[in-house]
Amino acid sequence: MDAQGRGRADNVDPADQWVLNPRTGEYELRLSPSAPQSPVPGPRRSARRSGDARDSSAAADNGSAGTARRRTAAPGREVPPQRRRRPVPDETVPGRRGRRRPEKKKSKGGKALLWAGGSTAFVVLVAGVGGYVYLKHLEGNVTTTDVGSAGSSSFKKDEAFNILIIGTDKRTGAGNEGYGDAGSVGHADTTILLHVAKDRSNATALSIPRDMIVDIPDCETTQEDGTKTVVPGEQGVRFNRSLGEGGRNAGCTMRTVKEATGIQPHHFMMADFNAVKTLTTAVDGVEVCVEKAVDDKKSKLKLPAGESVVKGEQALAFVRTRHAFGNEGDLDRIEVQQQFLGSLMRKMSSSDTLTSPTKLVKLAEAATEALTVDKPIGNVGTLKDIALELKKVPTKNITFTTVPVVDNPAEKVKATVVANEAKAPQVFDMIANDISFTEVKQKEKKEAAAVSARLKGEKADPSEVRVRVLNGGAPAGSAQAELAYLQTEAGVAKSENAGNAPAQIARTTLEYAPDQADQARALAEILGLSGAAMKPGESVTNAQGLPTMTLTLGKDFKGSGVKLNAKSIKTPDLEKSTADQKQCAS
């Protein structure tokens, strides 16, 4: 559908309101300041003839990026920018004698770039389709849920954030009668905890198996009449029951995730079967790949071996099938869904999508109609902000992985799974402490002069460095392992293991007294510490009564002898992939 005809009472073309700002190189929404401002843009002239002045809304913005060029008629005379200009007989144009060059019409390609001038990001919505009325129309598409204290009260653009993405098995919408459990109240069928790093250098999409055994806490929910009630929790049940049963809403699922992982979801986005169909149709299909031909009678998925493009019903069948891949279990389906999402992200951010006005409008409509979100992010402005923050993350640094699990030892017939206690805690800690699962090239940050100066100056000989080592969140045994490295390989003989720190910290620190600055610089060089990690303060006294610095290993500790400013990071042995990888399901 034509964008300006959707939910608009006037004929303002949203594309005509986006003007290039030469100072930033980006397109901005500009409404004419020459007339009284209204929240709804006024109508524009219905027709333009060759020789007419350019759009007055652009020309009226004096001195701004949208200011139209002033044009001269006869020498010494200037034509007001908002009046229609008449041809001047003696005016010539280089290369075309005696004729006035007709004004070029705005090309379709140019308009496409204007439409794409805002920005787009995966799964959320397209920003930049322009126009107050249309934006309010999109906002009306979004359904919201009050989750109370289960999430954050606002979205913060300058912080790391966690969004819980929930796909339900509720059969809503025309054409979905044959899918899912006929009596389902809408369980958490597919759940992904999306963590976006504070510096936007990376993100992690952690899938939570629906059959993982968890404890569901008591959950306060808001009823349709505004009253509140508490849905009792349950212990030792499937994760998917955290939504739907007993009136549990998405806030209950958020609380269950916090209980099971220790990670606080800040917001949620929920969609049903229609979301996959409408989003893939909006972008004209998503590329998928299968190693062997698929003909699954249950999901009705039929694909040849190799690459295919799926959309609508076929795309939904692809992400729902459990019998075409691997061991026909839910964990294999999760892996296929992750591959599909990576492909959808690539398609949404492709130039083919970003320069197509039709696709952008369809995507905006599909995404907003598909979503149910928590109230604090239930307006288009906030969803746009989230989209822009997501767009900053390179696809090569978006990691897909799954909570490490093992078969439930309490079952003879294996039907459910439990978290793998040897691996899962480290995965949860890395996400909670904003640590990437990919090798991220750290951006050079200019530290304040006083901070960077901590690394400058004379350095003591390693043999003179006196330090005690504490474990403040690193894996068990890290303090002793680092001590052994310092003593046997780095020459820091005057070092000792001081056990566990009083509290866990995300980043390793070194505290020292002013007269130990030369020792601190020497140890910082050995360990790869930044100036920010060095904390001028006080020394402590060791068993011999001598002043000693304190090195506290945080959750960013990468292993004994590994410098903290190294580009690599030691991660658990996990099945994982990144959004830029093209893979074939098997």
Coordinates of C-alpha atoms in Angstrom, one line a residue:
M1 CA 0.0 0.0 0.0
D2 CA 1.2 3.5 -0.8
A3 CA 2.5 4.9 2.5
Q4 CA 1.0 8.4 2.3
G5 CA -2.4 6.8 1.7
R6 CA -2.3 4.7 4.8
G7 CA -3.9 6.3 7.8
R8 CA -3.4 9.8 6.5
A9 CA -6.0 12.5 6.0
D10 CA -3.8 14.7 3.7
N11 CA -1.6 14.2 0.7
V12 CA 1.8 14.9 2.4
D13 CA 4.3 12.4 1.0
P14 CA 6.5 11.3 3.9
A15 CA 9.5 11.1 1.6
D16 CA 9.3 14.9 0.8
Q17 CA 9.7 15.7 4.5
W18 CA 13.1 14.1 4.8
V19 CA 16.0 16.6 3.9
L20 CA 19.7 15.9 3.7
N21 CA 21.7 17.7 6.4
P22 CA 25.1 18.3 4.9
R23 CA 26.7 18.7 8.3
T24 CA 25.8 15.2 9.4
G25 CA 25.4 13.4 6.1
E26 CA 22.0 12.1 7.3
Y27 CA 18.4 12.7 6.4
E28 CA 16.2 14.6 8.8
L29 CA 12.5 15.2 9.1
R30 CA 12.0 19.0 8.4
L31 CA 8.6 20.7 8.5
S32 CA 8.3 24.2 7.2
P33 CA 8.8 26.8 9.9
S34 CA 7.3 29.6 7.8
A35 CA 3.8 28.6 8.8
P36 CA 2.4 27.9 12.2
Q37 CA 3.5 24.5 13.3
S38 CA 0.9 21.7 13.7
P39 CA 1.5 18.2 14.9
V40 CA 0.0 17.1 11.6
P41 CA 1.8 18.2 8.5
G42 CA -0.3 20.4 6.2
P43 CA -1.2 19.6 2.6
R44 CA 1.2 20.3 -0.2
R45 CA 0.5 21.5 -3.6
S46 CA -1.1 18.8 -5.6
A47 CA 0.9 19.4 -8.8
R48 CA 4.2 20.9 -9.8
R49 CA 5.0 22.1 -13.3
S50 CA 8.5 22.4 -14.8
G51 CA 9.8 25.7 -13.6
D52 CA 7.9 25.8 -10.3
A53 CA 9.8 26.7 -7.2
R54 CA 11.0 23.7 -5.1
D55 CA 9.0 22.4 -2.2
S56 CA 8.3 25.4 0.1
S57 CA 8.8 23.3 3.2
A58 CA 12.5 22.8 2.2
A59 CA 13.0 26.4 0.9
A60 CA 11.6 28.0 4.0
D61 CA 14.1 26.4 6.3
N62 CA 16.6 29.3 6.1
G63 CA 20.2 28.4 6.6
S64 CA 19.4 24.7 7.4
A65 CA 20.3 21.5 5.6
G66 CA 16.9 21.7 3.8
T67 CA 17.3 25.2 2.4
A68 CA 16.6 25.4 -1.3
R69 CA 19.1 27.0 -3.5
R70 CA 18.5 30.6 -4.3
R71 CA 18.2 31.2 -8.1
T72 CA 18.8 34.5 -10.0
A73 CA 16.8 35.7 -13.0
A74 CA 18.3 38.7 -14.9
P75 CA 21.6 40.0 -13.6
G76 CA 21.3 41.9 -10.3
R77 CA 17.8 40.7 -9.5
E78 CA 16.9 37.9 -7.0
V79 CA 13.7 36.0 -7.1
P80 CA 12.1 35.3 -3.7
P81 CA 12.6 31.6 -3.0
Q82 CA 8.9 30.9 -2.4
R83 CA 7.5 32.5 -5.6
R84 CA 7.1 30.8 -8.9
R85 CA 9.9 31.7 -11.2
R86 CA 9.3 32.7 -14.8
P87 CA 11.8 31.9 -17.6
V88 CA 14.1 34.8 -18.5
P89 CA 14.6 35.1 -22.3
D90 CA 18.3 36.1 -22.1
E91 CA 19.3 33.5 -19.5
T92 CA 21.5 30.7 -20.9
V93 CA 22.7 27.4 -19.6
P94 CA 26.2 26.1 -20.4
G95 CA 26.0 23.6 -23.3
R96 CA 22.4 24.5 -24.2
R97 CA 22.2 28.0 -25.9
G98 CA 19.1 30.0 -25.8
R99 CA 17.2 27.5 -23.8
R100 CA 16.5 27.2 -20.1
R101 CA 17.3 23.8 -18.6
P102 CA 14.0 22.2 -17.4
E103 CA 14.0 21.4 -13.7
K104 CA 14.7 17.8 -13.1
K105 CA 12.0 15.7 -11.4
K106 CA 13.0 13.9 -8.3
S107 CA 14.1 10.4 -9.3
K108 CA 12.5 7.3 -7.8
G109 CA 16.0 6.3 -6.7
G110 CA 16.4 9.6 -4.9
K111 CA 13.0 9.2 -3.2
A112 CA 14.0 5.7 -2.1
L113 CA 17.1 7.1 -0.4
L114 CA 14.9 9.7 1.3
W115 CA 12.6 7.0 2.6
A116 CA 15.5 5.1 3.9
G117 CA 17.0 8.2 5.5
G118 CA 15.9 7.4 9.0
S119 CA 17.3 3.8 9.6
T120 CA 16.2 0.3 10.1
A121 CA 17.1 -2.6 12.4
F122 CA 16.1 -6.2 12.7
V123 CA 12.8 -7.4 14.1
V124 CA 11.7 -4.1 15.5
L125 CA 10.6 -1.5 13.0
V126 CA 11.7 0.9 10.3
A127 CA 12.4 4.5 11.3
G128 CA 12.3 7.0 8.6
V129 CA 9.0 6.5 6.8
G130 CA 8.1 9.9 8.0
G131 CA 5.0 11.9 8.9
Y132 CA 3.4 12.5 12.3
V133 CA 0.1 10.8 11.3
Y134 CA 1.7 7.7 9.9
L135 CA 4.0 7.3 12.9
K136 CA 0.9 7.5 15.2
H137 CA -0.7 5.0 13.0
L138 CA 2.2 2.6 13.5
E139 CA 2.1 3.2 17.2
G140 CA -1.5 2.2 17.2
N141 CA -0.5 -1.2 15.8
V142 CA 1.6 -2.1 18.8
T143 CA 0.0 -4.0 21.7
T144 CA 1.4 -3.3 25.2
T145 CA 1.4 -5.3 28.5
D146 CA 2.0 -3.9 32.0
V147 CA 4.7 -6.1 33.5
G148 CA 5.1 -3.9 36.6
S149 CA 8.5 -4.4 38.4
A150 CA 9.5 -7.4 36.2
G151 CA 11.3 -5.0 33.8
S152 CA 12.7 -1.5 33.6
S153 CA 10.6 1.6 33.7
S154 CA 12.3 3.2 30.7
F155 CA 14.8 2.5 27.9
K156 CA 18.3 3.8 28.3
K157 CA 20.3 4.4 25.2
D158 CA 23.7 4.7 27.0
E159 CA 23.5 1.4 28.8
A160 CA 23.7 -2.3 28.0
F161 CA 20.2 -3.7 27.7
N162 CA 18.5 -7.1 27.7
I163 CA 15.3 -7.7 25.6
L164 CA 13.4 -11.0 26.1
I165 CA 12.1 -12.1 22.7
I166 CA 9.2 -14.5 23.0
G167 CA 7.5 -16.5 20.3
T168 CA 4.2 -18.1 21.5
D169 CA 2.4 -21.1 20.2
K170 CA -1.0 -19.4 20.5
R171 CA -3.1 -19.9 17.4
T172 CA -4.3 -16.4 16.6
G173 CA -5.0 -14.9 13.2
A174 CA -6.6 -16.3 10.0
G175 CA -4.8 -19.3 8.5
N176 CA -3.2 -20.4 11.8
E177 CA -5.9 -23.0 12.7
G178 CA -3.6 -25.9 11.8
Y179 CA -0.7 -24.8 13.9
G180 CA 0.3 -25.5 17.4
D181 CA -1.6 -27.0 20.3
A182 CA -5.3 -26.5 19.6
G183 CA -5.9 -25.7 23.3
S184 CA -2.8 -23.6 23.9
V185 CA -3.2 -20.5 25.9
G186 CA 0.0 -19.2 24.4
H187 CA 3.1 -20.8 26.0
A188 CA 6.7 -19.5 25.7
D189 CA 7.4 -21.8 22.7
T190 CA 10.5 -19.9 21.4
T191 CA 12.5 -17.7 23.8
I192 CA 15.6 -15.7 23.1
L193 CA 17.3 -13.4 25.6
L194 CA 19.0 -10.7 23.5
H195 CA 21.8 -8.9 25.3
V196 CA 23.3 -5.8 23.6
A197 CA 26.6 -4.6 24.9
K198 CA 27.0 -1.1 26.4
D199 CA 29.5 0.0 23.7
R200 CA 27.3 -1.7 21.0
S201 CA 30.4 -3.6 19.8
N202 CA 28.6 -6.9 20.2
A203 CA 25.4 -8.7 21.2
T204 CA 24.4 -12.2 22.4
A205 CA 21.2 -14.0 21.5
L206 CA 20.8 -16.7 24.1
S207 CA 18.1 -19.3 23.3
I208 CA 16.3 -20.8 26.3
P209 CA 14.9 -24.3 25.6
R210 CA 11.2 -24.5 26.2
D211 CA 11.6 -27.9 27.8
M212 CA 14.3 -26.8 30.3
I213 CA 13.2 -27.5 33.9
V214 CA 13.1 -24.3 36.0
D215 CA 11.4 -22.8 39.0
I216 CA 8.7 -20.3 38.2
P217 CA 8.4 -17.6 40.9
D218 CA 5.2 -16.0 42.1
C219 CA 4.1 -13.4 39.6
E220 CA 2.0 -10.3 40.0
T221 CA -0.1 -9.6 36.9
T222 CA -2.4 -6.8 36.0
Q223 CA -5.9 -7.8 34.9
E224 CA -8.0 -6.2 32.1
D225 CA -10.0 -4.2 34.6
G226 CA -6.8 -2.8 36.1
T227 CA -6.8 -4.9 39.3
K228 CA -3.7 -6.9 40.3
T229 CA -3.4 -10.5 41.2
V230 CA -0.6 -12.8 42.1
V231 CA -0.2 -16.1 40.1
P232 CA 1.4 -18.7 42.3
G233 CA 4.7 -20.0 41.2
E234 CA 5.8 -23.6 40.6
Q235 CA 9.0 -25.6 41.1
G236 CA 10.6 -28.0 38.7
V237 CA 8.4 -27.4 35.6
R238 CA 9.0 -26.7 31.9
F239 CA 10.1 -23.2 31.1
N240 CA 7.4 -22.8 28.5
R241 CA 4.8 -22.8 31.3
S242 CA 6.0 -19.4 32.5
L243 CA 3.7 -17.9 30.0
G244 CA -0.1 -18.4 29.5
E245 CA -0.9 -20.9 32.3
G246 CA -3.0 -19.5 35.2
G247 CA -3.0 -16.1 33.6
R248 CA 0.8 -15.7 33.5
N249 CA 1.9 -12.9 31.2
A250 CA 5.3 -12.0 29.7
G251 CA 6.3 -10.4 33.0
C252 CA 6.1 -13.9 34.6
T253 CA 8.5 -15.2 31.9
M254 CA 10.9 -12.3 32.6
R255 CA 10.9 -13.1 36.3
T256 CA 11.5 -16.8 35.5
V257 CA 14.5 -15.9 33.3
K258 CA 15.9 -13.8 36.1
E259 CA 15.4 -16.7 38.6
A260 CA 17.0 -19.2 36.3
T261 CA 19.9 -17.2 34.9
G262 CA 20.5 -14.3 37.3
I263 CA 20.2 -12.0 34.3
Q264 CA 17.6 -9.2 34.5
P265 CA 15.5 -8.7 31.3
H266 CA 14.8 -5.0 30.9
H267 CA 12.1 -5.3 28.3
F268 CA 10.2 -7.9 26.2
M269 CA 8.9 -8.3 22.7
M270 CA 6.4 -11.0 22.0
A271 CA 4.9 -12.3 18.7
D272 CA 2.8 -15.3 17.5
F273 CA 2.8 -17.3 14.3
N274 CA 1.8 -14.4 12.2
A275 CA 5.0 -12.5 12.9
V276 CA 7.2 -14.9 10.9
K277 CA 4.8 -14.9 8.0
T278 CA 4.3 -11.1 7.8
L279 CA 8.0 -10.1 8.4
T280 CA 9.3 -12.5 5.7
T281 CA 6.7 -11.5 3.2
A282 CA 7.5 -7.8 3.9
V283 CA 11.1 -8.3 2.8
D284 CA 10.2 -10.6 -0.2
G285 CA 11.5 -13.7 1.5
V286 CA 14.5 -14.9 3.5
E287 CA 17.3 -17.1 2.1
V288 CA 17.7 -20.5 3.9
C289 CA 19.8 -23.5 3.1
V290 CA 19.4 -27.3 3.8
E291 CA 21.9 -30.0 3.2
K292 CA 19.3 -32.5 2.2
A293 CA 16.0 -32.2 0.5
V294 CA 13.1 -31.8 3.0
D295 CA 9.6 -33.2 2.8
D296 CA 8.1 -32.9 6.3
K297 CA 4.4 -34.0 6.3
K298 CA 3.8 -32.6 9.8
S299 CA 5.0 -29.0 9.2
K300 CA 4.3 -29.2 5.5
L301 CA 7.8 -28.0 4.8
K302 CA 9.1 -29.0 1.3
L303 CA 12.5 -27.8 0.1
P304 CA 15.1 -29.0 -2.3
A305 CA 18.7 -29.5 -1.2
G306 CA 20.7 -26.3 -1.2
E307 CA 19.6 -22.7 -1.0
S308 CA 16.0 -21.5 -1.2
V309 CA 14.0 -18.4 -0.4
V310 CA 11.1 -18.8 2.0
K311 CA 8.4 -16.4 3.1
G312 CA 4.9 -16.5 4.5
E313 CA 3.6 -20.0 5.3
Q314 CA 6.8 -21.7 4.1
A315 CA 8.9 -19.6 6.4
L316 CA 6.7 -20.5 9.3
A317 CA 7.0 -24.2 8.4
F318 CA 10.8 -23.8 8.3
V319 CA 11.1 -22.5 11.8
R320 CA 8.5 -24.8 13.3
T321 CA 9.7 -28.2 11.9
R322 CA 11.1 -30.6 14.4
H323 CA 11.3 -33.7 12.2
A324 CA 13.5 -32.6 9.3
F325 CA 16.8 -31.9 11.1
G326 CA 19.2 -33.5 13.5
N327 CA 17.6 -35.8 16.1
E328 CA 14.2 -34.3 15.5
G329 CA 14.3 -32.6 18.9
D330 CA 13.7 -29.1 20.2
L331 CA 17.4 -28.3 20.5
D332 CA 17.9 -29.0 16.8
R333 CA 15.0 -26.8 16.0
I334 CA 16.5 -24.0 18.1
E335 CA 19.7 -24.2 16.0
V336 CA 17.7 -24.0 12.8
Q337 CA 15.8 -21.0 14.1
Q338 CA 19.0 -19.2 15.0
Q339 CA 20.3 -19.7 11.4
F340 CA 17.0 -18.4 10.1
L341 CA 17.1 -15.3 12.4
G342 CA 20.6 -14.5 11.2
S343 CA 19.5 -14.7 7.6
L344 CA 16.5 -12.4 8.4
M345 CA 18.8 -9.9 10.0
R346 CA 21.0 -9.8 7.0
K347 CA 18.0 -9.3 4.7
M348 CA 16.5 -6.5 6.8
S349 CA 19.8 -4.6 6.8
S350 CA 20.6 -5.2 3.1
S351 CA 20.6 -2.4 0.6
D352 CA 17.9 -4.2 -1.3
T353 CA 15.6 -3.5 1.7
L354 CA 16.9 -0.2 2.9
T355 CA 16.5 1.5 -0.5
S356 CA 13.0 0.2 -1.2
P357 CA 10.2 2.5 0.0
T358 CA 7.7 -0.3 -0.5
K359 CA 9.6 -2.8 1.6
L360 CA 10.3 -0.3 4.3
V361 CA 6.6 0.5 4.7
K362 CA 5.6 -3.1 4.6
L363 CA 8.3 -3.9 7.2
A364 CA 7.1 -1.1 9.4
E365 CA 3.5 -2.3 9.3
A366 CA 4.4 -6.0 9.7
A367 CA 6.8 -5.4 12.6
T368 CA 4.5 -3.1 14.6
E369 CA 1.4 -5.3 14.0
A370 CA 3.3 -8.4 15.1
L371 CA 4.6 -7.1 18.4
T372 CA 3.4 -7.1 21.9
V373 CA 5.8 -5.2 24.2
D374 CA 6.0 -3.8 27.7
K375 CA 4.5 -0.4 28.3
P376 CA 7.7 1.6 28.7
I377 CA 8.8 0.8 25.1
G378 CA 5.3 0.8 23.6
N379 CA 5.6 3.9 21.5
V380 CA 7.2 4.3 18.1
G381 CA 9.7 6.8 19.3
T382 CA 11.2 4.4 21.8
L383 CA 11.0 1.4 19.4
K384 CA 12.9 3.6 16.9
D385 CA 15.6 4.3 19.5
I386 CA 16.0 0.6 20.2
A387 CA 16.2 -0.1 16.5
L388 CA 18.9 2.5 16.0
E389 CA 20.9 1.1 18.9
L390 CA 20.6 -2.5 17.5
K391 CA 21.7 -1.2 14.1
K392 CA 25.1 -0.2 15.6
V393 CA 26.0 -3.8 16.4
P394 CA 28.0 -5.5 13.5
T395 CA 26.4 -8.7 12.4
K396 CA 29.7 -10.5 12.7
N397 CA 29.6 -9.8 16.5
I398 CA 26.0 -11.0 17.1
T399 CA 26.5 -14.4 18.7
F400 CA 23.7 -17.0 18.7
T401 CA 24.0 -19.7 21.3
T402 CA 21.8 -21.8 23.6
V403 CA 21.8 -22.3 27.4
P404 CA 24.1 -25.3 27.9
V405 CA 21.8 -28.2 29.1
V406 CA 21.9 -32.0 29.8
D407 CA 19.2 -34.5 29.9
N408 CA 17.1 -34.4 33.0
P409 CA 18.6 -37.1 35.2
A410 CA 15.3 -37.6 37.1
E411 CA 13.6 -39.0 33.9
K412 CA 13.9 -42.5 32.6
V413 CA 12.3 -41.5 29.3
K414 CA 14.2 -38.4 28.4
A415 CA 11.7 -35.6 27.6
T416 CA 13.1 -32.5 29.4
V417 CA 16.5 -31.0 30.1
V418 CA 18.3 -29.1 32.9
A419 CA 21.0 -26.5 32.9
N420 CA 24.5 -27.9 32.6
E421 CA 26.0 -26.7 35.9
A422 CA 29.6 -27.1 34.5
K423 CA 29.0 -24.6 31.7
A424 CA 25.8 -22.6 32.2
P425 CA 27.0 -20.4 35.1
Q426 CA 29.9 -19.0 33.1
V427 CA 27.6 -18.2 30.1
F428 CA 25.2 -16.4 32.4
D429 CA 28.0 -14.5 34.1
M430 CA 29.5 -13.4 30.8
I431 CA 26.1 -11.9 29.6
A432 CA 25.4 -10.3 33.0
N433 CA 28.8 -8.7 33.0
D434 CA 28.7 -7.5 29.4
I435 CA 31.5 -9.8 28.1
S436 CA 31.4 -10.7 24.4
F437 CA 31.4 -14.3 23.0
T438 CA 33.2 -13.1 19.9
E439 CA 36.7 -11.6 19.5
V440 CA 35.8 -7.9 19.4
K441 CA 38.4 -5.4 18.4
Q442 CA 38.2 -2.9 21.2
K443 CA 37.9 0.7 20.2
E444 CA 40.7 2.9 21.4
K445 CA 39.1 5.1 24.1
K446 CA 40.7 8.4 25.0
E447 CA 40.9 8.3 28.8
A448 CA 41.1 11.4 30.8
A449 CA 44.6 12.8 31.1
A450 CA 44.7 12.0 34.8
V451 CA 43.7 8.4 34.2
S452 CA 46.1 7.8 31.3
A453 CA 48.9 9.4 33.3
R454 CA 48.8 6.4 35.7
L455 CA 50.5 4.3 33.2
K456 CA 53.3 6.8 32.5
G457 CA 56.5 7.1 34.5
E458 CA 59.2 4.9 35.9
K459 CA 58.4 1.2 36.5
A460 CA 59.9 -0.9 39.3
D461 CA 61.7 -4.2 38.6
P462 CA 59.2 -7.1 38.8
S463 CA 61.2 -8.5 41.6
E464 CA 60.4 -5.4 43.7
V465 CA 56.6 -5.6 43.0
R466 CA 54.7 -6.7 46.1
V467 CA 51.1 -7.7 45.5
R468 CA 48.3 -9.9 46.9
V469 CA 45.9 -11.5 44.6
L470 CA 42.1 -11.9 45.3
N471 CA 39.4 -13.7 43.3
G472 CA 36.6 -11.2 42.7
G473 CA 34.5 -13.1 40.2
A474 CA 36.9 -15.1 38.0
P475 CA 36.5 -18.9 37.7
A476 CA 37.4 -20.9 40.8
G477 CA 41.2 -21.4 41.2
S478 CA 42.0 -18.3 39.1
A479 CA 43.8 -16.4 42.0
Q480 CA 46.2 -19.4 42.6
A481 CA 46.8 -19.9 38.8
E482 CA 47.6 -16.2 38.3
L483 CA 49.9 -16.2 41.4
A484 CA 51.8 -19.2 40.0
Y485 CA 52.2 -17.3 36.7
L486 CA 53.4 -14.1 38.4
Q487 CA 56.0 -16.0 40.6
T488 CA 57.3 -18.5 38.0
E489 CA 57.1 -16.6 34.7
A490 CA 56.7 -12.9 35.3
G491 CA 59.3 -12.6 38.1
V492 CA 56.9 -11.2 40.7
A493 CA 58.2 -13.3 43.6
K494 CA 56.7 -11.0 46.3
S495 CA 53.2 -12.0 45.6
E496 CA 50.6 -14.0 47.6
N497 CA 47.1 -15.5 47.3
A498 CA 44.6 -13.7 49.5
G499 CA 41.6 -15.8 48.7
N500 CA 38.2 -14.5 47.7
A501 CA 37.3 -10.8 47.6
P502 CA 34.4 -9.6 49.7
A503 CA 32.3 -9.0 46.5
Q504 CA 32.4 -9.9 42.9
I505 CA 33.3 -7.3 40.3
A506 CA 33.0 -7.2 36.5
R507 CA 36.4 -5.7 35.8
T508 CA 39.8 -6.5 37.3
T509 CA 41.4 -3.7 39.5
L510 CA 44.7 -2.9 41.0
E511 CA 44.7 -0.7 44.2
Y512 CA 47.9 0.9 45.4
A513 CA 49.3 3.7 47.5
P514 CA 50.9 6.7 45.9
D515 CA 54.4 5.6 46.9
Q516 CA 53.7 2.3 45.0
A517 CA 53.0 3.9 41.7
D518 CA 56.2 2.5 40.1
Q519 CA 55.3 -1.0 41.2
A520 CA 51.7 -0.5 39.9
R521 CA 52.9 0.5 36.5
A522 CA 55.2 -2.5 36.3
L523 CA 52.4 -4.9 37.2
A524 CA 50.0 -3.1 34.8
E525 CA 52.4 -3.7 31.9
I526 CA 52.7 -7.4 32.9
L527 CA 48.9 -7.9 33.1
G528 CA 47.7 -5.6 30.3
L529 CA 45.8 -3.3 32.7
S530 CA 44.3 0.0 31.5
G531 CA 44.7 3.2 33.4
A532 CA 41.1 2.9 34.4
A533 CA 41.8 -0.4 36.1
M534 CA 44.5 1.2 38.3
K535 CA 43.0 2.6 41.5
P536 CA 45.1 4.9 43.6
G537 CA 44.2 4.4 47.2
E538 CA 45.8 2.7 50.1
S539 CA 48.0 -0.3 50.5
V540 CA 47.5 -3.1 53.0
T541 CA 50.0 -4.8 55.3
N542 CA 51.0 -8.4 54.6
A543 CA 52.0 -11.1 57.1
Q544 CA 55.5 -9.6 57.2
G545 CA 54.2 -6.2 58.0
L546 CA 55.1 -4.7 54.6
P547 CA 52.9 -2.6 52.4
T548 CA 51.3 -4.6 49.6
M549 CA 49.1 -3.7 46.6
T550 CA 45.8 -5.5 46.0
L551 CA 45.0 -7.1 42.6
T552 CA 41.4 -8.2 42.4
L553 CA 40.5 -10.5 39.5
G554 CA 37.1 -9.6 38.0
K555 CA 34.8 -11.6 35.7
D556 CA 36.8 -10.2 32.8
F557 CA 39.8 -12.4 33.8
K558 CA 40.8 -14.5 30.7
G559 CA 43.2 -17.0 32.3
S560 CA 46.6 -17.0 33.9
G561 CA 49.2 -15.3 31.8
V562 CA 46.6 -13.9 29.4
K563 CA 46.8 -10.1 29.2
L564 CA 43.5 -8.3 29.9
N565 CA 43.9 -6.1 26.9
A566 CA 44.3 -9.2 24.6
K567 CA 41.7 -9.4 21.8
S568 CA 40.8 -13.0 22.5
I569 CA 38.7 -14.3 25.4
K570 CA 38.5 -17.7 26.9
T571 CA 34.8 -18.9 26.5
P572 CA 33.0 -22.1 27.4
D573 CA 32.9 -24.9 24.8
L574 CA 29.6 -24.0 23.2
E575 CA 27.7 -24.6 20.0
K576 CA 27.5 -21.0 18.7
S577 CA 27.3 -19.0 15.4
T578 CA 27.2 -15.4 14.4
A579 CA 24.6 -13.5 12.4
D580 CA 26.9 -12.9 9.4
Q581 CA 27.5 -16.7 8.8
K582 CA 25.5 -18.5 6.1
Q583 CA 24.9 -22.1 7.2
C584 CA 23.0 -25.1 5.9
A585 CA 20.6 -26.9 8.3
S586 CA 21.2 -30.6 8.5

